[in-house]
């Protein structure tokens, strides 16, 4: 398949191009597009065949549900059976934005979109290209992240092109994603709201609106025996090609430990990488040392993490060590992604 690649500027949207992309989605095709979180791989969320194509293009297991993207609140009742007061409050404060809410689905939403579940995940993105595309596509775009299953989510169009060129109809390049991590997911279908995936919207922010909120046990603890709430939570995610290990402990001990490992790798001719911070990047002896930013600036760390994981792939790094991060606030989302990328390999010093 020929994939058309187009550039659109968020502040000067080419409406003709958006109409063309919308037409592709309305007629059952797939378009990758920018959002404020990461790039999405979009198809018509109410069309069973389109969702099937999304799973095929990503190589994603079909029990891993998709998120349906809408552009306005008036679109919600068609796909969500009940809209609890909690959801209205969250929508008022955080939509459009990086928050996904789970509702009981209506019959309009095919099981192909929800991975066989009776619930549907819904998000209203703030990125203007995404919003214009949703409007032009009939109002309901099912979109997972636009990467091949298992790989880090794409935060720039070049990574979408790497994974999806030849597999979908169109890729819209709208520049680098602002946030760089996928949306926070909150399940509102039970007695108490539960965070299924941490993100830019933190537990504290949600509690500020709703009172108490639970965090799903599997979010940080890879060894939790609790079954995952959503099938997708069990799959390997974000993984670089090289083997990634997180090292936790006092900064000096971490640098010393990692450097010892790096020397051993160097002797065997293994290409190494380190995910460091601005404070420590000069201290490592790896072939590729990449800083995610200043340790105190979590927004910058979130924005750089997936790109850096991809860069190690580009440079064929075989063994990667990462420093660990504070898992409070937005750090929870950063550590959740890093732990999944590392397959929960952690050395605690
Ligand atoms: P991605 O689109 O790659 O960001 O992944 C979407 C994720 O949303 C899935 O892996 C699920 O964990 C979650 N999700 C989507 N729909 C549901 C649902 N109905 N219930 C629970 N989680 C969901
Ligand atoms: Mg994904």
PDB file of N, CA and C in Angstrom, residues 28 32 34 36 43 55 70-71 84 90 104 118 124 141 170 173-174 178 209 217 242 257 264 302 341 346:
ATOM      1  N   UNK A  28     -13.354   3.930   5.569  1.00  0.00           N
ATOM      2  CA  UNK A  28     -12.804   2.692   6.148  1.00  0.00           C
ATOM      3  C   UNK A  28     -11.288   2.592   6.162  1.00  0.00           C
ATOM      4  N   UNK A  32      -2.693   8.134  10.330  1.00  0.00           N
ATOM      5  CA  UNK A  32      -1.972   8.442  11.573  1.00  0.00           C
ATOM      6  C   UNK A  32      -1.917   9.955  11.724  1.00  0.00           C
ATOM      7  N   UNK A  34      -1.244  13.550  14.637  1.00  0.00           N
ATOM      8  CA  UNK A  34      -0.651  13.986  15.900  1.00  0.00           C
ATOM      9  C   UNK A  34      -1.724  14.253  16.957  1.00  0.00           C
ATOM     10  N   UNK A  36      -1.774  15.710  21.382  1.00  0.00           N
ATOM     11  CA  UNK A  36      -0.879  16.314  22.367  1.00  0.00           C
ATOM     12  C   UNK A  36      -0.132  15.259  23.193  1.00  0.00           C
ATOM     13  N   UNK A  43      -8.813   5.173  12.806  1.00  0.00           N
ATOM     14  CA  UNK A  43      -9.803   4.611  11.894  1.00  0.00           C
ATOM     15  C   UNK A  43     -11.180   4.949  12.441  1.00  0.00           C
ATOM     16  N   UNK A  55      -5.764  -3.112  14.183  1.00  0.00           N
ATOM     17  CA  UNK A  55      -5.037  -4.203  14.848  1.00  0.00           C
ATOM     18  C   UNK A  55      -4.020  -4.836  13.899  1.00  0.00           C
ATOM     19  N   UNK A  70     -13.187  11.803  20.517  1.00  0.00           N
ATOM     20  CA  UNK A  70     -14.304  12.668  20.099  1.00  0.00           C
ATOM     21  C   UNK A  70     -13.840  14.125  20.157  1.00  0.00           C
ATOM     22  N   UNK A  71     -14.616  15.009  19.514  1.00  0.00           N
ATOM     23  CA  UNK A  71     -14.213  16.423  19.490  1.00  0.00           C
ATOM     24  C   UNK A  71     -15.088  17.304  20.377  1.00  0.00           C
ATOM     25  N   UNK A  84     -21.670   9.239  34.277  1.00  0.00           N
ATOM     26  CA  UNK A  84     -21.764   9.583  35.691  1.00  0.00           C
ATOM     27  C   UNK A  84     -21.354  11.035  35.964  1.00  0.00           C
ATOM     28  N   UNK A  90     -14.959  15.652  35.544  1.00  0.00           N
ATOM     29  CA  UNK A  90     -13.615  15.485  34.964  1.00  0.00           C
ATOM     30  C   UNK A  90     -13.550  16.115  33.576  1.00  0.00           C
ATOM     31  N   UNK A 104     -19.598   2.487  30.174  1.00  0.00           N
ATOM     32  CA  UNK A 104     -20.308   1.354  29.583  1.00  0.00           C
ATOM     33  C   UNK A 104     -20.643   1.744  28.154  1.00  0.00           C
ATOM     34  N   UNK A 118     -17.488  -4.763  27.264  1.00  0.00           N
ATOM     35  CA  UNK A 118     -18.747  -4.011  27.248  1.00  0.00           C
ATOM     36  C   UNK A 118     -18.530  -2.546  27.579  1.00  0.00           C
ATOM     37  N   UNK A 124     -11.089  13.165  24.591  1.00  0.00           N
ATOM     38  CA  UNK A 124     -11.260  14.343  23.737  1.00  0.00           C
ATOM     39  C   UNK A 124      -9.921  15.076  23.683  1.00  0.00           C
ATOM     40  N   UNK A 141     -13.097   8.716  16.145  1.00  0.00           N
ATOM     41  CA  UNK A 141     -11.887   8.058  15.638  1.00  0.00           C
ATOM     42  C   UNK A 141     -11.332   7.108  16.691  1.00  0.00           C
ATOM     43  N   UNK A 170      -2.523   7.108   5.169  1.00  0.00           N
ATOM     44  CA  UNK A 170      -1.939   8.461   5.261  1.00  0.00           C
ATOM     45  C   UNK A 170      -1.281   8.689   6.608  1.00  0.00           C
ATOM     46  N   UNK A 173       2.041  14.611   9.437  1.00  0.00           N
ATOM     47  CA  UNK A 173       3.156  15.093  10.254  1.00  0.00           C
ATOM     48  C   UNK A 173       2.770  16.454  10.819  1.00  0.00           C
ATOM     49  N   UNK A 174       2.558  16.515  12.124  1.00  0.00           N
ATOM     50  CA  UNK A 174       2.182  17.786  12.755  1.00  0.00           C
ATOM     51  C   UNK A 174       3.201  18.210  13.788  1.00  0.00           C
ATOM     52  N   UNK A 178       3.449  17.408  22.272  1.00  0.00           N
ATOM     53  CA  UNK A 178       3.753  18.286  23.406  1.00  0.00           C
ATOM     54  C   UNK A 178       4.072  17.511  24.679  1.00  0.00           C
ATOM     55  N   UNK A 209     -10.482  16.723  42.065  1.00  0.00           N
ATOM     56  CA  UNK A 209     -11.818  16.878  41.476  1.00  0.00           C
ATOM     57  C   UNK A 209     -12.820  15.877  42.050  1.00  0.00           C
ATOM     58  N   UNK A 217      -3.339  -1.744  40.995  1.00  0.00           N
ATOM     59  CA  UNK A 217      -2.131  -2.343  41.586  1.00  0.00           C
ATOM     60  C   UNK A 217      -1.061  -2.660  40.551  1.00  0.00           C
ATOM     61  N   UNK A 242      17.357  -3.264  22.589  1.00  0.00           N
ATOM     62  CA  UNK A 242      18.365  -3.691  23.568  1.00  0.00           C
ATOM     63  C   UNK A 242      17.725  -4.080  24.878  1.00  0.00           C
ATOM     64  N   UNK A 257      27.733   1.589  40.038  1.00  0.00           N
ATOM     65  CA  UNK A 257      27.246   0.267  39.642  1.00  0.00           C
ATOM     66  C   UNK A 257      27.143   0.178  38.117  1.00  0.00           C
ATOM     67  N   UNK A 264      32.316  -4.092  31.899  1.00  0.00           N
ATOM     68  CA  UNK A 264      32.222  -5.525  31.584  1.00  0.00           C
ATOM     69  C   UNK A 264      31.665  -5.729  30.169  1.00  0.00           C
ATOM     70  N   UNK A 302       9.226  13.409  30.626  1.00  0.00           N
ATOM     71  CA  UNK A 302       8.117  12.714  29.954  1.00  0.00           C
ATOM     72  C   UNK A 302       8.195  12.927  28.447  1.00  0.00           C
ATOM     73  N   UNK A 341       9.003  -0.729  29.758  1.00  0.00           N
ATOM     74  CA  UNK A 341      10.047  -0.806  28.729  1.00  0.00           C
ATOM     75  C   UNK A 341      11.147  -1.762  29.173  1.00  0.00           C
ATOM     76  N   UNK A 346      14.714  -4.517  37.437  1.00  0.00           N
ATOM     77  CA  UNK A 346      15.189  -3.426  38.283  1.00  0.00           C
ATOM     78  C   UNK A 346      16.260  -3.944  39.227  1.00  0.00           C
TER      79      UNK A 346
END
